[in-house]
Amino acid sequence: MRVIDIIPGTSVDGPGLRTSIYFAGCTHRCPGCHNPQSWDPQAGRDMSVDEILEIVEYNGFDVTFTGGDPIFQAEAILPLARELQRRGYSIWCFTGYRYEELALDPKAVLLLECCEVLVDGPFVESMRDISLSFRGSSNQRLIDLSNSTVDKPVCWEENFGMA
């Protein structure tokens, strides 16, 4: 896996304190992106599942996959996601894709099966809204993956009564 950075103890990428893993590579190239250095698929360094697990375990926080766009490395990330899930960690995943697109992609589906919430959709600068929790623009959704189907995504805040 190509990793740009790992930030333990962040509170902006999901509920509570989390370890955010910033994966390299993104072709969405959203104008106004807060992390354009993540677009380069060769940015950062290669890390093994064991190296990442050691950092996650040391800090003990739930995990967020972000970047870049983790979906670009879905196959490579899958063993890490499965092991994190096996160890009881909650996983959130940020992507510039819409849930409906990913639900039809077998490689993405396998990764999403390990995740609790998908923050979907590209960042749209004209829809930027700093009052929103865990996302940058109002077109992005927090999808509760365990209760969603391809034709009916369920928003996380509706499912859990969050605003």
Short mmCIF file of N, CA and C in Angstrom, two decimals:
data_model
loop_
_atom_site.label_atom_id
_atom_site.label_comp_id
_atom_site.label_asym_id
_atom_site.label_seq_id
_atom_site.Cartn_x
_atom_site.Cartn_y
_atom_site.Cartn_z
N MET A 1 0.85 -1.18 0.00
CA MET A 1 0.00 0.00 0.00
C MET A 1 0.89 1.23 0.00
N ARG A 2 0.47 2.21 -0.74
CA ARG A 2 1.21 3.47 -0.80
C ARG A 2 0.55 4.44 0.17
N VAL A 3 1.28 4.84 1.21
CA VAL A 3 0.75 5.67 2.28
C VAL A 3 1.49 7.00 2.34
N ILE A 4 0.74 8.08 2.38
CA ILE A 4 1.33 9.41 2.48
C ILE A 4 1.61 9.74 3.94
N ASP A 5 0.67 9.43 4.82
CA ASP A 5 0.82 9.76 6.23
C ASP A 5 -0.19 8.96 7.05
N ILE A 6 0.11 8.83 8.33
CA ILE A 6 -0.81 8.24 9.29
C ILE A 6 -0.89 9.20 10.46
N ILE A 7 -2.09 9.67 10.75
CA ILE A 7 -2.30 10.65 11.81
C ILE A 7 -3.16 10.02 12.91
N PRO A 8 -2.55 9.71 14.06
CA PRO A 8 -3.34 9.18 15.18
C PRO A 8 -3.97 10.31 15.99
N GLY A 9 -5.14 10.05 16.56
CA GLY A 9 -5.77 10.99 17.47
C GLY A 9 -6.48 12.16 16.81
N THR A 10 -6.88 12.01 15.56
CA THR A 10 -7.62 13.08 14.89
C THR A 10 -9.11 12.94 15.17
N SER A 11 -9.81 14.06 15.18
CA SER A 11 -11.25 14.03 15.46
C SER A 11 -12.07 14.58 14.30
N VAL A 12 -11.45 14.81 13.15
CA VAL A 12 -12.17 15.41 12.02
C VAL A 12 -12.61 14.40 10.97
N ASP A 13 -12.13 13.15 11.06
CA ASP A 13 -12.42 12.15 10.03
C ASP A 13 -13.34 11.04 10.51
N GLY A 14 -14.24 11.37 11.45
CA GLY A 14 -15.18 10.41 11.99
C GLY A 14 -15.34 10.66 13.48
N PRO A 15 -16.28 9.96 14.10
CA PRO A 15 -16.58 10.22 15.51
C PRO A 15 -15.45 9.77 16.44
N GLY A 16 -15.25 10.52 17.51
CA GLY A 16 -14.23 10.20 18.49
C GLY A 16 -12.83 10.43 17.93
N LEU A 17 -11.85 9.96 18.66
CA LEU A 17 -10.48 10.02 18.16
C LEU A 17 -10.24 8.83 17.25
N ARG A 18 -9.56 9.09 16.13
CA ARG A 18 -9.34 8.07 15.12
C ARG A 18 -7.91 8.13 14.62
N THR A 19 -7.47 7.04 14.05
CA THR A 19 -6.21 7.02 13.31
C THR A 19 -6.57 7.12 11.84
N SER A 20 -6.18 8.22 11.21
CA SER A 20 -6.46 8.43 9.79
C SER A 20 -5.26 8.01 8.96
N ILE A 21 -5.52 7.16 7.99
CA ILE A 21 -4.48 6.68 7.08
C ILE A 21 -4.72 7.35 5.73
N TYR A 22 -3.73 8.14 5.31
CA TYR A 22 -3.82 8.88 4.05
C TYR A 22 -3.12 8.09 2.96
N PHE A 23 -3.93 7.51 2.06
CA PHE A 23 -3.42 6.71 0.96
C PHE A 23 -3.15 7.60 -0.26
N ALA A 24 -2.15 7.22 -1.04
CA ALA A 24 -1.76 7.99 -2.21
C ALA A 24 -2.62 7.64 -3.42
N GLY A 25 -2.86 8.64 -4.25
CA GLY A 25 -3.52 8.44 -5.53
C GLY A 25 -4.95 8.92 -5.57
N CYS A 26 -5.21 9.83 -6.50
CA CYS A 26 -6.58 10.30 -6.72
C CYS A 26 -6.63 11.01 -8.07
N THR A 27 -7.57 10.60 -8.90
CA THR A 27 -7.74 11.26 -10.20
C THR A 27 -8.94 12.20 -10.22
N HIS A 28 -9.65 12.33 -9.12
CA HIS A 28 -10.80 13.24 -9.07
C HIS A 28 -10.34 14.69 -9.23
N ARG A 29 -9.21 15.02 -8.61
CA ARG A 29 -8.61 16.36 -8.70
C ARG A 29 -9.63 17.47 -8.46
N CYS A 30 -10.34 17.37 -7.36
CA CYS A 30 -11.39 18.33 -7.03
C CYS A 30 -10.79 19.73 -6.82
N PRO A 31 -11.30 20.74 -7.52
CA PRO A 31 -10.85 22.10 -7.24
C PRO A 31 -11.11 22.45 -5.77
N GLY A 32 -10.10 23.01 -5.12
CA GLY A 32 -10.22 23.35 -3.72
C GLY A 32 -9.89 22.22 -2.77
N CYS A 33 -9.44 21.09 -3.28
CA CYS A 33 -9.06 19.93 -2.45
C CYS A 33 -8.09 20.38 -1.37
N HIS A 34 -8.30 19.92 -0.14
CA HIS A 34 -7.41 20.30 0.96
C HIS A 34 -6.13 19.47 0.99
N ASN A 35 -6.02 18.48 0.10
CA ASN A 35 -4.88 17.58 0.13
C ASN A 35 -4.40 17.22 -1.28
N PRO A 36 -4.12 18.22 -2.14
CA PRO A 36 -3.74 17.91 -3.52
C PRO A 36 -2.44 17.11 -3.65
N GLN A 37 -1.57 17.15 -2.65
CA GLN A 37 -0.34 16.36 -2.69
C GLN A 37 -0.65 14.86 -2.69
N SER A 38 -1.86 14.50 -2.32
CA SER A 38 -2.25 13.09 -2.29
C SER A 38 -2.66 12.55 -3.66
N TRP A 39 -2.78 13.41 -4.64
CA TRP A 39 -3.20 12.96 -5.97
C TRP A 39 -2.19 12.03 -6.63
N ASP A 40 -0.92 12.25 -6.36
CA ASP A 40 0.16 11.48 -6.98
C ASP A 40 0.18 10.06 -6.43
N PRO A 41 -0.04 9.06 -7.28
CA PRO A 41 -0.06 7.67 -6.78
C PRO A 41 1.30 7.19 -6.26
N GLN A 42 2.37 7.93 -6.57
CA GLN A 42 3.71 7.57 -6.10
C GLN A 42 4.13 8.36 -4.86
N ALA A 43 3.25 9.23 -4.37
CA ALA A 43 3.57 10.01 -3.17
C ALA A 43 3.69 9.08 -1.97
N GLY A 44 4.35 9.55 -0.95
CA GLY A 44 4.47 8.76 0.28
C GLY A 44 5.43 7.61 0.12
N ARG A 45 5.10 6.51 0.83
CA ARG A 45 5.96 5.33 0.79
C ARG A 45 5.12 4.07 0.89
N ASP A 46 5.72 2.98 0.46
CA ASP A 46 5.05 1.68 0.59
C ASP A 46 5.08 1.26 2.05
N MET A 47 3.96 0.75 2.52
CA MET A 47 3.88 0.22 3.89
C MET A 47 3.17 -1.12 3.85
N SER A 48 3.58 -2.00 4.72
CA SER A 48 2.96 -3.32 4.81
C SER A 48 1.78 -3.27 5.78
N VAL A 49 0.96 -4.30 5.71
CA VAL A 49 -0.15 -4.45 6.65
C VAL A 49 0.39 -4.43 8.08
N ASP A 50 1.45 -5.17 8.34
CA ASP A 50 2.01 -5.25 9.69
C ASP A 50 2.50 -3.90 10.20
N GLU A 51 3.13 -3.11 9.32
CA GLU A 51 3.61 -1.79 9.74
C GLU A 51 2.44 -0.89 10.15
N ILE A 52 1.39 -0.92 9.37
CA ILE A 52 0.23 -0.07 9.67
C ILE A 52 -0.49 -0.57 10.92
N LEU A 53 -0.65 -1.89 11.03
CA LEU A 53 -1.30 -2.45 12.21
C LEU A 53 -0.56 -2.08 13.49
N GLU A 54 0.75 -2.06 13.43
CA GLU A 54 1.54 -1.71 14.62
C GLU A 54 1.20 -0.29 15.08
N ILE A 55 1.08 0.63 14.14
CA ILE A 55 0.74 2.02 14.49
C ILE A 55 -0.68 2.11 15.03
N VAL A 56 -1.62 1.44 14.36
CA VAL A 56 -3.01 1.47 14.80
C VAL A 56 -3.14 0.86 16.19
N GLU A 57 -2.53 -0.28 16.42
CA GLU A 57 -2.61 -0.96 17.72
C GLU A 57 -1.97 -0.13 18.82
N TYR A 58 -0.85 0.51 18.52
CA TYR A 58 -0.17 1.33 19.52
C TYR A 58 -1.08 2.46 20.01
N ASN A 59 -1.83 3.05 19.09
CA ASN A 59 -2.69 4.18 19.44
C ASN A 59 -4.07 3.75 19.91
N GLY A 60 -4.59 2.63 19.40
CA GLY A 60 -5.85 2.07 19.88
C GLY A 60 -7.12 2.77 19.42
N PHE A 61 -7.01 3.68 18.47
CA PHE A 61 -8.20 4.40 17.98
C PHE A 61 -8.83 3.67 16.79
N ASP A 62 -10.14 3.90 16.58
CA ASP A 62 -10.76 3.43 15.35
C ASP A 62 -10.06 4.09 14.16
N VAL A 63 -10.37 3.62 12.96
CA VAL A 63 -9.57 3.96 11.79
C VAL A 63 -10.40 4.63 10.69
N THR A 64 -9.76 5.57 10.00
CA THR A 64 -10.35 6.18 8.81
C THR A 64 -9.38 6.03 7.65
N PHE A 65 -9.90 5.53 6.52
CA PHE A 65 -9.13 5.48 5.27
C PHE A 65 -9.47 6.74 4.49
N THR A 66 -8.45 7.50 4.13
CA THR A 66 -8.66 8.73 3.38
C THR A 66 -7.50 8.91 2.43
N GLY A 67 -7.32 10.08 1.92
CA GLY A 67 -6.22 10.24 0.98
C GLY A 67 -6.17 11.62 0.38
N GLY A 68 -5.94 11.56 -0.91
CA GLY A 68 -6.16 10.63 -1.97
C GLY A 68 -7.56 10.01 -1.90
N ASP A 69 -7.66 8.93 -2.61
CA ASP A 69 -8.89 8.15 -2.60
C ASP A 69 -8.53 6.69 -2.38
N PRO A 70 -8.88 6.14 -1.22
CA PRO A 70 -8.53 4.75 -0.91
C PRO A 70 -9.04 3.74 -1.95
N ILE A 71 -10.09 4.08 -2.66
CA ILE A 71 -10.65 3.15 -3.65
C ILE A 71 -9.63 2.84 -4.76
N PHE A 72 -8.72 3.78 -5.03
CA PHE A 72 -7.69 3.53 -6.05
C PHE A 72 -6.76 2.39 -5.63
N GLN A 73 -6.70 2.08 -4.36
CA GLN A 73 -5.87 0.99 -3.86
C GLN A 73 -6.72 -0.07 -3.15
N ALA A 74 -7.97 -0.20 -3.56
CA ALA A 74 -8.90 -1.09 -2.85
C ALA A 74 -8.36 -2.50 -2.66
N GLU A 75 -7.79 -3.08 -3.70
CA GLU A 75 -7.28 -4.45 -3.59
C GLU A 75 -6.13 -4.54 -2.60
N ALA A 76 -5.23 -3.57 -2.63
CA ALA A 76 -4.07 -3.58 -1.74
C ALA A 76 -4.48 -3.34 -0.29
N ILE A 77 -5.50 -2.51 -0.08
CA ILE A 77 -5.95 -2.15 1.27
C ILE A 77 -6.80 -3.25 1.90
N LEU A 78 -7.42 -4.09 1.09
CA LEU A 78 -8.36 -5.10 1.59
C LEU A 78 -7.79 -5.98 2.71
N PRO A 79 -6.59 -6.52 2.61
CA PRO A 79 -6.08 -7.34 3.73
C PRO A 79 -5.97 -6.55 5.04
N LEU A 80 -5.57 -5.29 4.95
CA LEU A 80 -5.52 -4.44 6.13
C LEU A 80 -6.92 -4.23 6.70
N ALA A 81 -7.87 -3.92 5.85
CA ALA A 81 -9.24 -3.69 6.30
C ALA A 81 -9.82 -4.93 6.97
N ARG A 82 -9.58 -6.07 6.39
CA ARG A 82 -10.09 -7.32 6.98
C ARG A 82 -9.49 -7.58 8.36
N GLU A 83 -8.20 -7.31 8.49
CA GLU A 83 -7.55 -7.55 9.78
C GLU A 83 -8.02 -6.53 10.82
N LEU A 84 -8.17 -5.28 10.42
CA LEU A 84 -8.69 -4.28 11.35
C LEU A 84 -10.10 -4.65 11.81
N GLN A 85 -10.93 -5.08 10.88
CA GLN A 85 -12.29 -5.49 11.21
C GLN A 85 -12.26 -6.69 12.17
N ARG A 86 -11.40 -7.65 11.88
CA ARG A 86 -11.27 -8.84 12.74
C ARG A 86 -10.87 -8.45 14.16
N ARG A 87 -10.07 -7.41 14.28
CA ARG A 87 -9.61 -6.96 15.59
C ARG A 87 -10.60 -6.01 16.27
N GLY A 88 -11.73 -5.75 15.62
CA GLY A 88 -12.78 -4.97 16.25
C GLY A 88 -12.76 -3.47 16.03
N TYR A 89 -11.95 -3.01 15.12
CA TYR A 89 -11.90 -1.58 14.83
C TYR A 89 -13.04 -1.17 13.90
N SER A 90 -13.61 -0.01 14.17
CA SER A 90 -14.56 0.62 13.25
C SER A 90 -13.75 1.31 12.16
N ILE A 91 -14.18 1.16 10.92
CA ILE A 91 -13.47 1.77 9.80
C ILE A 91 -14.41 2.68 9.03
N TRP A 92 -13.98 3.90 8.81
CA TRP A 92 -14.66 4.83 7.91
C TRP A 92 -13.78 4.98 6.68
N CYS A 93 -14.41 5.23 5.53
CA CYS A 93 -13.67 5.39 4.28
C CYS A 93 -14.19 6.62 3.53
N PHE A 94 -13.27 7.49 3.13
CA PHE A 94 -13.61 8.65 2.31
C PHE A 94 -13.31 8.35 0.85
N THR A 95 -14.18 8.80 -0.04
CA THR A 95 -13.98 8.60 -1.47
C THR A 95 -14.64 9.72 -2.25
N GLY A 96 -14.12 9.99 -3.44
CA GLY A 96 -14.74 10.95 -4.35
C GLY A 96 -15.81 10.31 -5.21
N TYR A 97 -15.93 8.99 -5.14
CA TYR A 97 -16.97 8.29 -5.88
C TYR A 97 -18.28 8.33 -5.11
N ARG A 98 -19.37 8.11 -5.81
CA ARG A 98 -20.68 7.97 -5.17
C ARG A 98 -20.86 6.51 -4.79
N TYR A 99 -21.59 6.30 -3.71
CA TYR A 99 -21.85 4.96 -3.21
C TYR A 99 -22.45 4.07 -4.31
N GLU A 100 -23.39 4.61 -5.07
CA GLU A 100 -24.07 3.83 -6.10
C GLU A 100 -23.10 3.29 -7.14
N GLU A 101 -22.04 4.04 -7.45
CA GLU A 101 -21.01 3.57 -8.38
C GLU A 101 -20.21 2.42 -7.75
N LEU A 102 -19.79 2.62 -6.52
CA LEU A 102 -18.95 1.63 -5.85
C LEU A 102 -19.68 0.34 -5.56
N ALA A 103 -20.98 0.43 -5.32
CA ALA A 103 -21.77 -0.76 -5.01
C ALA A 103 -21.84 -1.72 -6.19
N LEU A 104 -21.46 -1.24 -7.38
CA LEU A 104 -21.45 -2.08 -8.58
C LEU A 104 -20.05 -2.55 -8.96
N ASP A 105 -19.05 -2.17 -8.19
CA ASP A 105 -17.66 -2.53 -8.46
C ASP A 105 -17.23 -3.62 -7.48
N PRO A 106 -17.03 -4.84 -7.95
CA PRO A 106 -16.73 -5.96 -7.04
C PRO A 106 -15.51 -5.72 -6.14
N LYS A 107 -14.47 -5.06 -6.65
CA LYS A 107 -13.28 -4.80 -5.83
C LYS A 107 -13.59 -3.80 -4.72
N ALA A 108 -14.36 -2.77 -5.05
CA ALA A 108 -14.73 -1.77 -4.05
C ALA A 108 -15.67 -2.38 -3.02
N VAL A 109 -16.59 -3.22 -3.46
CA VAL A 109 -17.55 -3.84 -2.54
C VAL A 109 -16.84 -4.63 -1.46
N LEU A 110 -15.81 -5.38 -1.84
CA LEU A 110 -15.08 -6.17 -0.84
C LEU A 110 -14.48 -5.27 0.23
N LEU A 111 -13.94 -4.13 -0.17
CA LEU A 111 -13.38 -3.20 0.81
C LEU A 111 -14.48 -2.59 1.67
N LEU A 112 -15.57 -2.19 1.04
CA LEU A 112 -16.66 -1.55 1.77
C LEU A 112 -17.33 -2.50 2.76
N GLU A 113 -17.29 -3.79 2.50
CA GLU A 113 -17.85 -4.76 3.44
C GLU A 113 -17.14 -4.72 4.80
N CYS A 114 -15.94 -4.19 4.83
CA CYS A 114 -15.17 -4.07 6.08
C CYS A 114 -15.40 -2.74 6.78
N CYS A 115 -16.09 -1.82 6.12
CA CYS A 115 -16.24 -0.46 6.63
C CYS A 115 -17.62 -0.23 7.23
N GLU A 116 -17.67 0.66 8.19
CA GLU A 116 -18.92 1.05 8.84
C GLU A 116 -19.61 2.18 8.08
N VAL A 117 -18.82 3.20 7.71
CA VAL A 117 -19.38 4.38 7.06
C VAL A 117 -18.51 4.75 5.86
N LEU A 118 -19.18 5.14 4.77
CA LEU A 118 -18.53 5.67 3.58
C LEU A 118 -18.90 7.14 3.46
N VAL A 119 -17.90 8.00 3.42
CA VAL A 119 -18.13 9.41 3.12
C VAL A 119 -17.92 9.53 1.62
N ASP A 120 -19.01 9.74 0.88
CA ASP A 120 -18.93 9.64 -0.58
C ASP A 120 -19.10 10.97 -1.28
N GLY A 121 -18.68 10.98 -2.54
CA GLY A 121 -18.86 12.12 -3.41
C GLY A 121 -17.65 13.03 -3.46
N PRO A 122 -17.47 13.68 -4.60
CA PRO A 122 -16.34 14.59 -4.73
C PRO A 122 -16.54 15.84 -3.89
N PHE A 123 -15.44 16.47 -3.50
CA PHE A 123 -15.53 17.78 -2.86
C PHE A 123 -15.91 18.78 -3.94
N VAL A 124 -16.97 19.56 -3.69
CA VAL A 124 -17.41 20.59 -4.63
C VAL A 124 -17.23 21.94 -3.94
N GLU A 125 -16.28 22.69 -4.45
CA GLU A 125 -15.90 23.95 -3.81
C GLU A 125 -17.08 24.90 -3.62
N SER A 126 -17.98 24.97 -4.60
CA SER A 126 -19.13 25.88 -4.50
C SER A 126 -20.15 25.41 -3.46
N MET A 127 -20.02 24.16 -3.00
CA MET A 127 -20.92 23.62 -1.98
C MET A 127 -20.20 23.44 -0.64
N ARG A 128 -19.03 24.04 -0.51
CA ARG A 128 -18.25 23.95 0.72
C ARG A 128 -19.09 24.44 1.89
N ASP A 129 -19.05 23.67 2.99
CA ASP A 129 -19.84 24.03 4.16
C ASP A 129 -19.09 23.56 5.40
N ILE A 130 -18.47 24.49 6.11
CA ILE A 130 -17.65 24.13 7.27
C ILE A 130 -18.49 23.73 8.49
N SER A 131 -19.81 23.90 8.39
CA SER A 131 -20.66 23.50 9.52
C SER A 131 -20.99 22.01 9.50
N LEU A 132 -20.69 21.33 8.41
CA LEU A 132 -21.00 19.90 8.29
C LEU A 132 -20.01 19.05 9.07
N SER A 133 -20.49 17.99 9.66
CA SER A 133 -19.61 17.05 10.36
C SER A 133 -18.97 16.10 9.36
N PHE A 134 -17.67 15.96 9.46
CA PHE A 134 -16.90 14.92 8.77
C PHE A 134 -16.92 14.99 7.25
N ARG A 135 -17.22 16.12 6.67
CA ARG A 135 -17.18 16.26 5.21
C ARG A 135 -17.05 17.74 4.88
N GLY A 136 -16.63 18.00 3.65
CA GLY A 136 -16.32 19.38 3.27
C GLY A 136 -17.36 20.10 2.46
N SER A 137 -18.20 19.35 1.74
CA SER A 137 -19.22 20.00 0.92
C SER A 137 -20.55 19.28 1.06
N SER A 138 -21.62 20.03 0.85
CA SER A 138 -22.97 19.54 1.16
C SER A 138 -23.45 18.42 0.23
N ASN A 139 -22.77 18.17 -0.86
CA ASN A 139 -23.15 17.05 -1.74
C ASN A 139 -22.64 15.72 -1.19
N GLN A 140 -21.68 15.74 -0.30
CA GLN A 140 -21.12 14.51 0.24
C GLN A 140 -22.04 13.92 1.30
N ARG A 141 -22.08 12.59 1.34
CA ARG A 141 -22.98 11.90 2.27
C ARG A 141 -22.19 10.99 3.18
N LEU A 142 -22.75 10.73 4.35
CA LEU A 142 -22.22 9.74 5.28
C LEU A 142 -23.12 8.51 5.16
N ILE A 143 -22.65 7.49 4.46
CA ILE A 143 -23.46 6.32 4.16
C ILE A 143 -23.22 5.23 5.20
N ASP A 144 -24.28 4.80 5.86
CA ASP A 144 -24.25 3.68 6.81
C ASP A 144 -24.23 2.40 5.97
N LEU A 145 -23.06 1.81 5.82
CA LEU A 145 -22.90 0.70 4.89
C LEU A 145 -23.65 -0.56 5.31
N SER A 146 -23.78 -0.81 6.59
CA SER A 146 -24.44 -2.05 7.02
C SER A 146 -25.95 -2.03 6.77
N ASN A 147 -26.52 -0.85 6.60
CA ASN A 147 -27.97 -0.75 6.37
C ASN A 147 -28.33 -0.29 4.96
N SER A 148 -27.34 -0.17 4.08
CA SER A 148 -27.59 0.33 2.73
C SER A 148 -27.65 -0.81 1.73
N THR A 149 -28.41 -0.57 0.67
CA THR A 149 -28.42 -1.47 -0.48
C THR A 149 -28.06 -0.64 -1.70
N VAL A 150 -27.75 -1.31 -2.81
CA VAL A 150 -27.34 -0.61 -4.02
C VAL A 150 -28.35 0.46 -4.41
N ASP A 151 -29.63 0.14 -4.33
CA ASP A 151 -30.66 1.10 -4.76
C ASP A 151 -31.18 1.98 -3.63
N LYS A 152 -30.69 1.76 -2.38
CA LYS A 152 -31.19 2.57 -1.27
C LYS A 152 -30.09 2.81 -0.23
N PRO A 153 -29.25 3.82 -0.49
CA PRO A 153 -28.26 4.16 0.53
C PRO A 153 -28.93 4.80 1.74
N VAL A 154 -28.46 4.45 2.92
CA VAL A 154 -29.00 4.99 4.16
C VAL A 154 -27.95 5.90 4.77
N CYS A 155 -28.34 7.13 5.05
CA CYS A 155 -27.40 8.09 5.62
C CYS A 155 -27.14 7.79 7.08
N TRP A 156 -25.90 7.87 7.47
CA TRP A 156 -25.48 7.55 8.83
C TRP A 156 -26.15 8.44 9.85
N GLU A 157 -26.24 9.75 9.60
CA GLU A 157 -26.83 10.62 10.61
C GLU A 157 -28.31 10.34 10.81
N GLU A 158 -29.02 9.92 9.78
CA GLU A 158 -30.42 9.56 9.92
C GLU A 158 -30.56 8.28 10.74
N ASN A 159 -29.68 7.32 10.49
CA ASN A 159 -29.74 6.04 11.18
C ASN A 159 -29.42 6.18 12.67
N PHE A 160 -28.54 7.11 12.99
CA PHE A 160 -28.10 7.25 14.37
C PHE A 160 -28.57 8.54 15.03
N GLY A 161 -29.46 9.26 14.35
CA GLY A 161 -30.03 10.48 14.95
C GLY A 161 -29.03 11.60 15.10
N MET A 162 -27.97 11.60 14.31
CA MET A 162 -26.97 12.67 14.41
C MET A 162 -27.34 13.80 13.46
N ALA A 163 -26.96 15.02 13.82
CA ALA A 163 -27.22 16.16 12.95
C ALA A 163 -26.03 16.45 12.08
#
